[in-house]
């Protein structure tokens, strides 16, 4: 019987619970600890909706869990900001564990946080561990997938990715995050304060550019409301005509004054259809569309858990999805 990979789950919000649930069902994985500020003392199986007790009690003492459990890999899902989660990553690295994180800014931090990225890379190399962030987006739809598509191209002129989501079936926190039900003036205030923003478009753009060997002059972002033309509602919210039904965000990467990478993200109540698409302008031109879109929570958990075997075979340091072989599904129990 093959030795199982010792794993600690770090962060048990909705995404973290999805990760823990899937990890617990994987043949090659043994969960040996769980860290979260909430639900302390409760069994992980109860919180992660496994329908059974697993004998792992949730603790808010991360250092103690890492020391006792001695994980090979920590599945980290606590925040989007790289500077904010850096102390957690530092602690995990010093405990001798590799990390697969969902932190969006960590997916390709070298442009926005070069000094912090270098410090984390050096620390990981010193301790012989590997650190990487992944998920559905960033992590797959707007970076890894487009890059993989370009492998069959002789030349690439432009990359465009589009993600349209009908937010009506999504969780209430997601609907609030995209500003559904807000007046346009309130929506703009929330954009200005940073409360409404999909994190990760610049990171995905920078990763694609690096993968293609392009030097970017600049990356821009524009965020605005999708205004409801008529009343629309979900089981959580009602939106009047003229209010924000959700968000439209566009990231652009420019090289030599030309727009060479475009990422468009829209999530709003009442979208006619959900889909993900990548368009490559080059030789040949390519267009691939996922009808119905990709389920964000399911895909994020899958990307993180399926990265576990890859991260253990990767060289020490801070790496990105472009640095490892394409992920594939791993066997369940």
CSV table of C-alpha atoms in Angstrom, one decimal, residues 73-298:
chain,number,residue,atom,x,y,z
A,73,UNK,CA,1.5,19.8,2.2
A,74,UNK,CA,-0.8,22.5,3.6
A,75,UNK,CA,-3.9,23.5,1.7
A,76,UNK,CA,-4.2,27.2,2.4
A,77,UNK,CA,-7.4,29.1,1.9
A,78,UNK,CA,-7.6,32.2,4.1
A,79,UNK,CA,-7.5,35.3,1.9
A,80,UNK,CA,-6.9,37.0,-1.5
A,81,UNK,CA,-4.2,39.5,-0.4
A,82,UNK,CA,-0.6,38.3,-0.6
A,83,UNK,CA,0.8,40.7,2.0
A,84,UNK,CA,-2.1,39.9,4.4
A,85,UNK,CA,-1.4,36.1,4.3
A,86,UNK,CA,2.4,36.3,4.1
A,87,UNK,CA,2.8,35.7,7.9
A,88,UNK,CA,0.8,32.5,7.6
A,89,UNK,CA,2.8,31.3,4.6
A,90,UNK,CA,6.0,32.1,6.4
A,91,UNK,CA,5.0,30.1,9.4
A,92,UNK,CA,4.0,27.1,7.3
A,93,UNK,CA,7.3,27.2,5.3
A,94,UNK,CA,9.3,27.3,8.5
A,95,UNK,CA,7.4,24.2,9.7
A,96,UNK,CA,8.8,22.4,6.7
A,97,UNK,CA,5.6,22.0,4.7
A,98,UNK,CA,4.9,22.8,1.0
A,99,UNK,CA,1.8,25.0,0.3
A,100,UNK,CA,-1.0,25.0,-2.2
A,101,UNK,CA,-2.9,28.2,-1.6
A,102,UNK,CA,-6.0,29.9,-3.1
A,103,UNK,CA,-4.6,33.4,-2.5
A,104,UNK,CA,-5.2,35.1,-5.8
A,105,UNK,CA,-2.4,37.6,-5.6
A,106,UNK,CA,0.0,34.8,-4.9
A,107,UNK,CA,-0.9,33.1,-8.3
A,108,UNK,CA,1.7,35.4,-10.0
A,109,UNK,CA,3.0,38.0,-7.5
A,110,UNK,CA,6.2,39.0,-9.2
A,111,UNK,CA,4.8,42.1,-10.9
A,112,UNK,CA,2.7,43.6,-8.0
A,113,UNK,CA,4.7,42.4,-5.0
A,114,UNK,CA,8.3,41.7,-6.4
A,115,UNK,CA,10.1,42.1,-3.1
A,116,UNK,CA,7.7,40.0,-1.1
A,117,UNK,CA,7.7,37.3,-3.8
A,118,UNK,CA,11.5,37.2,-3.7
A,119,UNK,CA,11.5,36.9,0.1
A,120,UNK,CA,9.0,34.1,0.0
A,121,UNK,CA,10.9,32.3,-2.8
A,122,UNK,CA,14.2,32.5,-0.8
A,123,UNK,CA,12.5,31.3,2.4
A,124,UNK,CA,10.9,28.3,0.6
A,125,UNK,CA,14.2,27.4,-1.1
A,126,UNK,CA,16.0,27.6,2.3
A,127,UNK,CA,13.6,25.2,3.8
A,128,UNK,CA,13.3,22.9,0.8
A,129,UNK,CA,9.6,23.3,0.2
A,130,UNK,CA,7.4,24.5,-2.7
A,131,UNK,CA,4.7,27.2,-2.6
A,132,UNK,CA,2.1,27.7,-5.3
A,133,UNK,CA,-1.3,29.3,-5.6
A,134,UNK,CA,-4.1,28.0,-7.9
A,135,UNK,CA,-7.8,27.8,-8.3
A,136,UNK,CA,-10.4,28.2,-11.0
A,137,UNK,CA,-9.5,31.8,-11.8
A,138,UNK,CA,-6.7,32.7,-11.4
A,139,UNK,CA,-5.2,29.2,-11.8
A,140,UNK,CA,-6.9,27.8,-14.8
A,141,UNK,CA,-9.6,29.6,-16.9
A,142,UNK,CA,-7.7,32.8,-17.7
A,143,UNK,CA,-4.1,31.7,-17.5
A,144,UNK,CA,-3.2,27.9,-17.5
A,145,UNK,CA,-5.9,27.1,-20.1
A,146,UNK,CA,-5.1,29.8,-22.6
A,147,UNK,CA,-1.4,29.1,-22.3
A,148,UNK,CA,-2.0,25.4,-23.0
A,149,UNK,CA,-4.1,26.3,-26.1
A,150,UNK,CA,-1.2,28.3,-27.5
A,151,UNK,CA,0.9,25.1,-27.6
A,152,UNK,CA,-0.6,24.2,-31.0
A,153,UNK,CA,0.0,27.7,-32.4
A,154,UNK,CA,2.9,28.6,-34.6
A,155,UNK,CA,2.4,32.3,-33.7
A,156,UNK,CA,0.2,34.2,-31.2
A,157,UNK,CA,-0.8,37.8,-31.7
A,158,UNK,CA,-3.5,38.2,-29.0
A,159,UNK,CA,-5.2,36.3,-26.2
A,160,UNK,CA,-8.7,37.0,-25.1
A,161,UNK,CA,-10.5,35.3,-22.2
A,162,UNK,CA,-14.2,35.8,-21.3
A,163,UNK,CA,-16.0,34.5,-18.2
A,164,UNK,CA,-19.7,35.2,-17.9
A,165,UNK,CA,-21.6,33.9,-14.9
A,166,UNK,CA,-25.2,34.0,-14.0
A,167,UNK,CA,-24.9,34.7,-10.3
A,168,UNK,CA,-28.5,33.8,-9.4
A,169,UNK,CA,-27.7,30.3,-8.2
A,170,UNK,CA,-24.5,31.3,-6.3
A,171,UNK,CA,-24.0,31.8,-2.6
A,172,UNK,CA,-25.2,35.0,-0.9
A,173,UNK,CA,-21.7,36.1,0.0
A,174,UNK,CA,-20.8,35.9,-3.7
A,175,UNK,CA,-23.9,37.9,-4.7
A,176,UNK,CA,-23.0,40.6,-2.2
A,177,UNK,CA,-19.3,40.5,-3.4
A,178,UNK,CA,-20.4,41.5,-6.9
A,179,UNK,CA,-22.6,44.3,-5.6
A,180,UNK,CA,-26.0,42.9,-6.6
A,181,UNK,CA,-28.8,45.0,-5.4
A,182,UNK,CA,-26.7,48.1,-4.8
A,183,UNK,CA,-27.6,51.5,-6.2
A,184,UNK,CA,-25.1,52.7,-8.9
A,185,UNK,CA,-23.7,55.3,-6.6
A,186,UNK,CA,-23.2,52.8,-3.7
A,187,UNK,CA,-21.6,50.4,-6.2
A,188,UNK,CA,-19.1,53.0,-7.3
A,189,UNK,CA,-18.2,53.7,-3.7
A,190,UNK,CA,-17.6,50.0,-3.0
A,191,UNK,CA,-15.4,49.7,-6.1
A,192,UNK,CA,-13.4,52.7,-4.9
A,193,UNK,CA,-12.9,51.1,-1.5
A,194,UNK,CA,-11.9,47.8,-3.1
A,195,UNK,CA,-14.8,45.9,-1.7
A,196,UNK,CA,-16.2,45.0,-5.2
A,197,UNK,CA,-13.4,43.5,-7.3
A,198,UNK,CA,-12.6,40.2,-8.7
A,199,UNK,CA,-9.0,39.6,-7.6
A,200,UNK,CA,-6.6,38.0,-10.0
A,201,UNK,CA,-7.0,39.5,-13.5
A,202,UNK,CA,-3.7,41.3,-13.5
A,203,UNK,CA,-1.9,38.2,-12.2
A,204,UNK,CA,-3.4,36.0,-14.9
A,205,UNK,CA,-2.4,38.6,-17.6
A,206,UNK,CA,1.1,38.7,-16.2
A,207,UNK,CA,1.3,34.9,-16.1
A,208,UNK,CA,0.2,34.6,-19.8
A,209,UNK,CA,2.8,37.2,-20.8
A,210,UNK,CA,5.5,35.4,-19.0
A,211,UNK,CA,4.6,32.1,-20.5
A,212,UNK,CA,4.6,33.5,-24.0
A,213,UNK,CA,7.8,35.5,-23.5
A,214,UNK,CA,6.0,38.9,-23.9
A,215,UNK,CA,7.2,42.0,-22.2
A,216,UNK,CA,4.2,44.1,-21.1
A,217,UNK,CA,4.3,47.9,-21.0
A,218,UNK,CA,1.3,48.1,-18.6
A,219,UNK,CA,-1.7,46.3,-17.2
A,220,UNK,CA,-5.0,48.1,-16.7
A,221,UNK,CA,-8.3,47.3,-15.0
A,222,UNK,CA,-11.7,48.8,-15.4
A,223,UNK,CA,-14.6,47.8,-13.1
A,224,UNK,CA,-18.2,48.9,-13.5
A,225,UNK,CA,-21.8,47.7,-12.7
A,226,UNK,CA,-24.0,45.6,-14.9
A,227,UNK,CA,-27.2,47.6,-14.6
A,228,UNK,CA,-30.4,45.7,-14.4
A,229,UNK,CA,-32.7,46.6,-17.4
A,230,UNK,CA,-35.6,45.0,-15.5
A,231,UNK,CA,-36.3,43.6,-12.1
A,232,UNK,CA,-34.4,40.4,-11.3
A,233,UNK,CA,-34.1,38.3,-8.2
A,234,UNK,CA,-32.4,35.3,-6.7
A,235,UNK,CA,-33.5,33.4,-3.6
A,236,UNK,CA,-31.5,35.8,-1.6
A,237,UNK,CA,-31.8,39.2,-3.3
A,238,UNK,CA,-34.2,41.3,-5.3
A,239,UNK,CA,-32.8,43.8,-7.7
A,240,UNK,CA,-34.8,46.7,-9.2
A,241,UNK,CA,-34.4,48.1,-12.7
A,242,UNK,CA,-31.6,50.6,-12.6
A,243,UNK,CA,-29.8,49.0,-9.7
A,244,UNK,CA,-26.6,47.0,-10.1
A,245,UNK,CA,-27.2,43.3,-11.0
A,246,UNK,CA,-23.5,42.5,-10.7
A,247,UNK,CA,-20.1,43.4,-11.9
A,248,UNK,CA,-18.2,43.8,-15.2
A,249,UNK,CA,-14.5,43.9,-15.0
A,250,UNK,CA,-12.0,44.0,-17.8
A,251,UNK,CA,-8.2,43.6,-17.5
A,252,UNK,CA,-5.9,44.5,-20.4
A,253,UNK,CA,-2.2,43.9,-21.0
A,254,UNK,CA,-0.3,46.1,-23.5
A,255,UNK,CA,2.9,45.4,-25.3
A,256,UNK,CA,4.6,48.0,-27.5
A,257,UNK,CA,1.5,50.1,-27.2
A,258,UNK,CA,-0.9,47.4,-28.5
A,259,UNK,CA,-3.5,45.5,-26.4
A,260,UNK,CA,-2.3,41.9,-26.6
A,261,UNK,CA,-4.2,40.3,-23.7
A,262,UNK,CA,-7.8,40.9,-22.7
A,263,UNK,CA,-9.6,39.3,-19.8
A,264,UNK,CA,-13.3,40.0,-19.4
A,265,UNK,CA,-15.1,38.9,-16.2
A,266,UNK,CA,-18.9,39.4,-15.7
A,267,UNK,CA,-21.0,38.0,-12.9
A,268,UNK,CA,-24.5,39.3,-12.4
A,269,UNK,CA,-28.1,38.2,-11.7
A,270,UNK,CA,-30.1,37.3,-14.7
A,271,UNK,CA,-27.3,36.6,-17.2
A,272,UNK,CA,-28.9,34.8,-20.2
A,273,UNK,CA,-26.2,32.1,-20.1
A,274,UNK,CA,-23.0,31.2,-18.3
A,275,UNK,CA,-19.9,30.4,-20.3
A,276,UNK,CA,-16.1,30.5,-20.3
A,277,UNK,CA,-14.3,31.2,-23.5
A,278,UNK,CA,-10.8,31.7,-24.8
A,279,UNK,CA,-10.0,33.3,-28.2
A,280,UNK,CA,-6.5,33.1,-29.6
A,281,UNK,CA,-5.5,35.3,-32.6
A,282,UNK,CA,-2.6,33.8,-34.4
A,283,UNK,CA,-1.6,30.9,-36.6
A,284,UNK,CA,-4.0,29.3,-36.3
A,285,UNK,CA,-6.9,31.3,-34.8
A,286,UNK,CA,-8.6,29.4,-32.1
A,287,UNK,CA,-11.9,29.6,-30.2
A,288,UNK,CA,-12.9,27.3,-27.3
A,289,UNK,CA,-16.1,27.8,-25.3
A,290,UNK,CA,-17.3,25.9,-22.2
A,291,UNK,CA,-21.1,26.1,-22.4
A,292,UNK,CA,-22.7,26.5,-19.1
A,293,UNK,CA,-19.5,27.8,-17.6
A,294,UNK,CA,-17.3,26.2,-15.0
A,295,UNK,CA,-18.6,25.8,-11.4
A,296,UNK,CA,-16.2,28.0,-9.4
A,297,UNK,CA,-16.3,26.3,-6.0
A,298,UNK,CA,-16.1,22.8,-7.4
